[in-house]
Amino acid sequence: MATFPAYVKIGFPQAEDPASAVLRSEMERGVPKQRRMAADVMVTQETTLYFDTLQHAIDWETWFYTTINAGVDWFDWVDLRTGDTLQARIVGGKPGALKPGTVNWVYAQRTLTLEWLRPAL
């Protein structure tokens, strides 16, 4: 399995958003019923990537389009919050817009959304 490139700095996640593992059914009368429908839930997280050089940004694009097949394939990624190595992928294969950090592209950044499966406890 591919590994997320070490030369890319990852910004602290803004928020993790786990999907619900519960099926809720409205009743004609009375309290809605709920039941667990999945053991694992998909978690999405918006993440900002920082590139120290323009070459790092170019290298990351090469990794994205070749190594992980334009974001289709899963890769090993270390969660900053827990320190765990997770198998993640990029939601929808959208790498996010590349934004220059300075006028002459001394450094750059991208914001994209990652997803991974959170195992049941």
mmCIF file of C-alpha atoms in Angstrom:
data_model
loop_
_atom_site.group_PDB
_atom_site.id
_atom_site.type_symbol
_atom_site.label_atom_id
_atom_site.label_comp_id
_atom_site.label_asym_id
_atom_site.label_seq_id
_atom_site.Cartn_x
_atom_site.Cartn_y
_atom_site.Cartn_z
ATOM 1 C CA MET A 1 0.000 0.000 0.000
ATOM 2 C CA ALA A 2 1.145 3.522 -0.748
ATOM 3 C CA THR A 3 2.332 5.779 2.069
ATOM 4 C CA PHE A 4 1.555 9.479 2.346
ATOM 5 C CA PRO A 5 4.714 11.424 1.354
ATOM 6 C CA ALA A 6 6.878 12.458 4.309
ATOM 7 C CA TYR A 7 7.898 15.782 2.702
ATOM 8 C CA VAL A 8 4.321 17.115 2.938
ATOM 9 C CA LYS A 9 3.357 18.896 6.148
ATOM 10 C CA ILE A 10 -0.167 18.284 7.349
ATOM 11 C CA GLY A 11 -2.096 21.056 9.064
ATOM 12 C CA PHE A 12 -3.937 20.198 12.238
ATOM 13 C CA PRO A 13 -7.388 18.948 11.212
ATOM 14 C CA GLN A 14 -10.200 21.451 11.396
ATOM 15 C CA ALA A 15 -12.813 18.805 12.232
ATOM 16 C CA GLU A 16 -13.457 15.090 12.003
ATOM 17 C CA ASP A 17 -16.986 14.260 10.889
ATOM 18 C CA PRO A 18 -18.022 10.635 11.458
ATOM 19 C CA ALA A 19 -21.060 9.356 9.587
ATOM 20 C CA SER A 20 -23.911 7.950 11.631
ATOM 21 C CA ALA A 21 -24.013 4.225 12.359
ATOM 22 C CA VAL A 22 -27.656 4.489 13.367
ATOM 23 C CA LEU A 23 -30.815 3.940 11.324
ATOM 24 C CA ARG A 24 -33.637 6.158 12.561
ATOM 25 C CA SER A 25 -37.234 5.383 11.668
ATOM 26 C CA GLU A 26 -39.973 7.900 12.270
ATOM 27 C CA MET A 27 -43.129 6.369 13.705
ATOM 28 C CA GLU A 28 -46.652 7.338 12.783
ATOM 29 C CA ARG A 29 -47.135 8.087 16.461
ATOM 30 C CA GLY A 30 -44.746 8.143 19.339
ATOM 31 C CA VAL A 31 -40.989 8.204 19.682
ATOM 32 C CA PRO A 32 -38.852 7.425 16.586
ATOM 33 C CA LYS A 33 -37.044 4.082 16.710
ATOM 34 C CA GLN A 34 -33.297 3.829 16.323
ATOM 35 C CA ARG A 35 -30.995 0.877 15.803
ATOM 36 C CA ARG A 36 -27.358 0.443 15.007
ATOM 37 C CA MET A 37 -26.920 -0.529 11.353
ATOM 38 C CA ALA A 38 -23.125 -0.614 11.020
ATOM 39 C CA ALA A 39 -20.148 -1.552 13.152
ATOM 40 C CA ASP A 40 -17.716 0.737 11.319
ATOM 41 C CA VAL A 41 -18.339 4.323 10.283
ATOM 42 C CA MET A 42 -16.726 6.449 7.594
ATOM 43 C CA VAL A 43 -14.994 9.538 8.963
ATOM 44 C CA THR A 44 -14.272 12.566 6.777
ATOM 45 C CA GLN A 45 -11.765 15.268 7.626
ATOM 46 C CA GLU A 46 -10.863 18.464 5.845
ATOM 47 C CA THR A 47 -7.070 18.788 5.890
ATOM 48 C CA THR A 48 -4.620 21.402 4.680
ATOM 49 C CA LEU A 49 -1.360 20.228 3.124
ATOM 50 C CA TYR A 50 1.684 22.515 3.191
ATOM 51 C CA PHE A 51 4.551 22.292 0.702
ATOM 52 C CA ASP A 52 7.888 23.903 1.623
ATOM 53 C CA THR A 53 8.911 24.200 -2.025
ATOM 54 C CA LEU A 54 7.193 24.283 -5.381
ATOM 55 C CA GLN A 55 9.025 21.040 -6.217
ATOM 56 C CA HIS A 56 7.322 19.340 -3.246
ATOM 57 C CA ALA A 57 3.949 20.453 -4.620
ATOM 58 C CA ILE A 58 4.870 19.031 -8.032
ATOM 59 C CA ASP A 59 6.119 15.778 -6.465
ATOM 60 C CA TRP A 60 2.871 15.439 -4.507
ATOM 61 C CA GLU A 61 0.833 15.846 -7.698
ATOM 62 C CA THR A 62 2.899 13.083 -9.298
ATOM 63 C CA TRP A 63 2.252 10.865 -6.237
ATOM 64 C CA PHE A 64 -1.472 11.706 -6.407
ATOM 65 C CA TYR A 65 -1.937 10.952 -10.125
ATOM 66 C CA THR A 66 0.345 7.920 -10.367
ATOM 67 C CA THR A 67 0.852 6.221 -6.997
ATOM 68 C CA ILE A 68 -2.729 6.525 -5.694
ATOM 69 C CA ASN A 69 -4.405 6.578 -9.110
ATOM 70 C CA ALA A 70 -5.817 10.147 -8.997
ATOM 71 C CA GLY A 71 -7.083 9.657 -5.451
ATOM 72 C CA VAL A 72 -8.918 6.372 -6.076
ATOM 73 C CA ASP A 73 -6.547 4.139 -4.106
ATOM 74 C CA TRP A 74 -6.094 3.943 -0.350
ATOM 75 C CA PHE A 75 -2.835 4.956 1.340
ATOM 76 C CA ASP A 76 -1.286 4.767 4.808
ATOM 77 C CA TRP A 77 -1.629 8.026 6.651
ATOM 78 C CA VAL A 78 -0.790 8.963 10.263
ATOM 79 C CA ASP A 79 -3.663 10.609 12.123
ATOM 80 C CA LEU A 80 -2.310 13.699 13.904
ATOM 81 C CA ARG A 81 -4.858 13.419 16.709
ATOM 82 C CA THR A 82 -4.289 9.783 17.674
ATOM 83 C CA GLY A 83 -0.915 8.966 16.113
ATOM 84 C CA ASP A 84 -2.474 5.841 14.570
ATOM 85 C CA THR A 85 -1.642 4.754 11.026
ATOM 86 C CA LEU A 86 -4.893 4.653 9.071
ATOM 87 C CA GLN A 87 -5.806 3.609 5.568
ATOM 88 C CA ALA A 88 -7.233 6.779 4.049
ATOM 89 C CA ARG A 89 -8.210 8.098 0.653
ATOM 90 C CA ILE A 90 -9.075 11.457 -0.865
ATOM 91 C CA VAL A 91 -12.817 12.041 -1.126
ATOM 92 C CA GLY A 92 -13.996 12.113 -4.723
ATOM 93 C CA GLY A 93 -10.419 12.203 -5.999
ATOM 94 C CA LYS A 94 -10.442 15.992 -5.556
ATOM 95 C CA PRO A 95 -6.904 17.182 -4.746
ATOM 96 C CA GLY A 96 -8.019 20.721 -3.886
ATOM 97 C CA ALA A 97 -6.786 23.952 -5.389
ATOM 98 C CA LEU A 98 -3.048 24.616 -5.208
ATOM 99 C CA LYS A 99 -2.596 28.034 -3.607
ATOM 100 C CA PRO A 100 0.700 29.924 -3.519
ATOM 101 C CA GLY A 101 1.950 30.982 -0.104
ATOM 102 C CA THR A 102 3.939 33.831 -1.628
ATOM 103 C CA VAL A 103 3.953 35.698 -4.920
ATOM 104 C CA ASN A 104 6.905 33.665 -6.239
ATOM 105 C CA TRP A 105 5.567 30.254 -5.053
ATOM 106 C CA VAL A 106 8.277 29.784 -2.397
ATOM 107 C CA TYR A 107 5.761 27.563 -0.627
ATOM 108 C CA ALA A 108 2.215 26.442 -1.369
ATOM 109 C CA GLN A 109 -0.788 24.713 0.153
ATOM 110 C CA ARG A 110 -3.869 22.645 -0.733
ATOM 111 C CA THR A 111 -6.999 21.909 1.257
ATOM 112 C CA LEU A 112 -8.690 18.582 0.596
ATOM 113 C CA THR A 113 -10.943 16.085 2.332
ATOM 114 C CA LEU A 114 -9.704 12.713 3.539
ATOM 115 C CA GLU A 115 -11.842 9.767 4.556
ATOM 116 C CA TRP A 116 -11.168 6.565 6.452
ATOM 117 C CA LEU A 117 -13.133 3.800 8.088
ATOM 118 C CA ARG A 118 -13.322 4.067 11.870
ATOM 119 C CA PRO A 119 -13.401 0.559 13.295
ATOM 120 C CA ALA A 120 -15.955 -0.394 15.925
ATOM 121 C CA LEU A 121 -14.763 -0.302 19.509
#
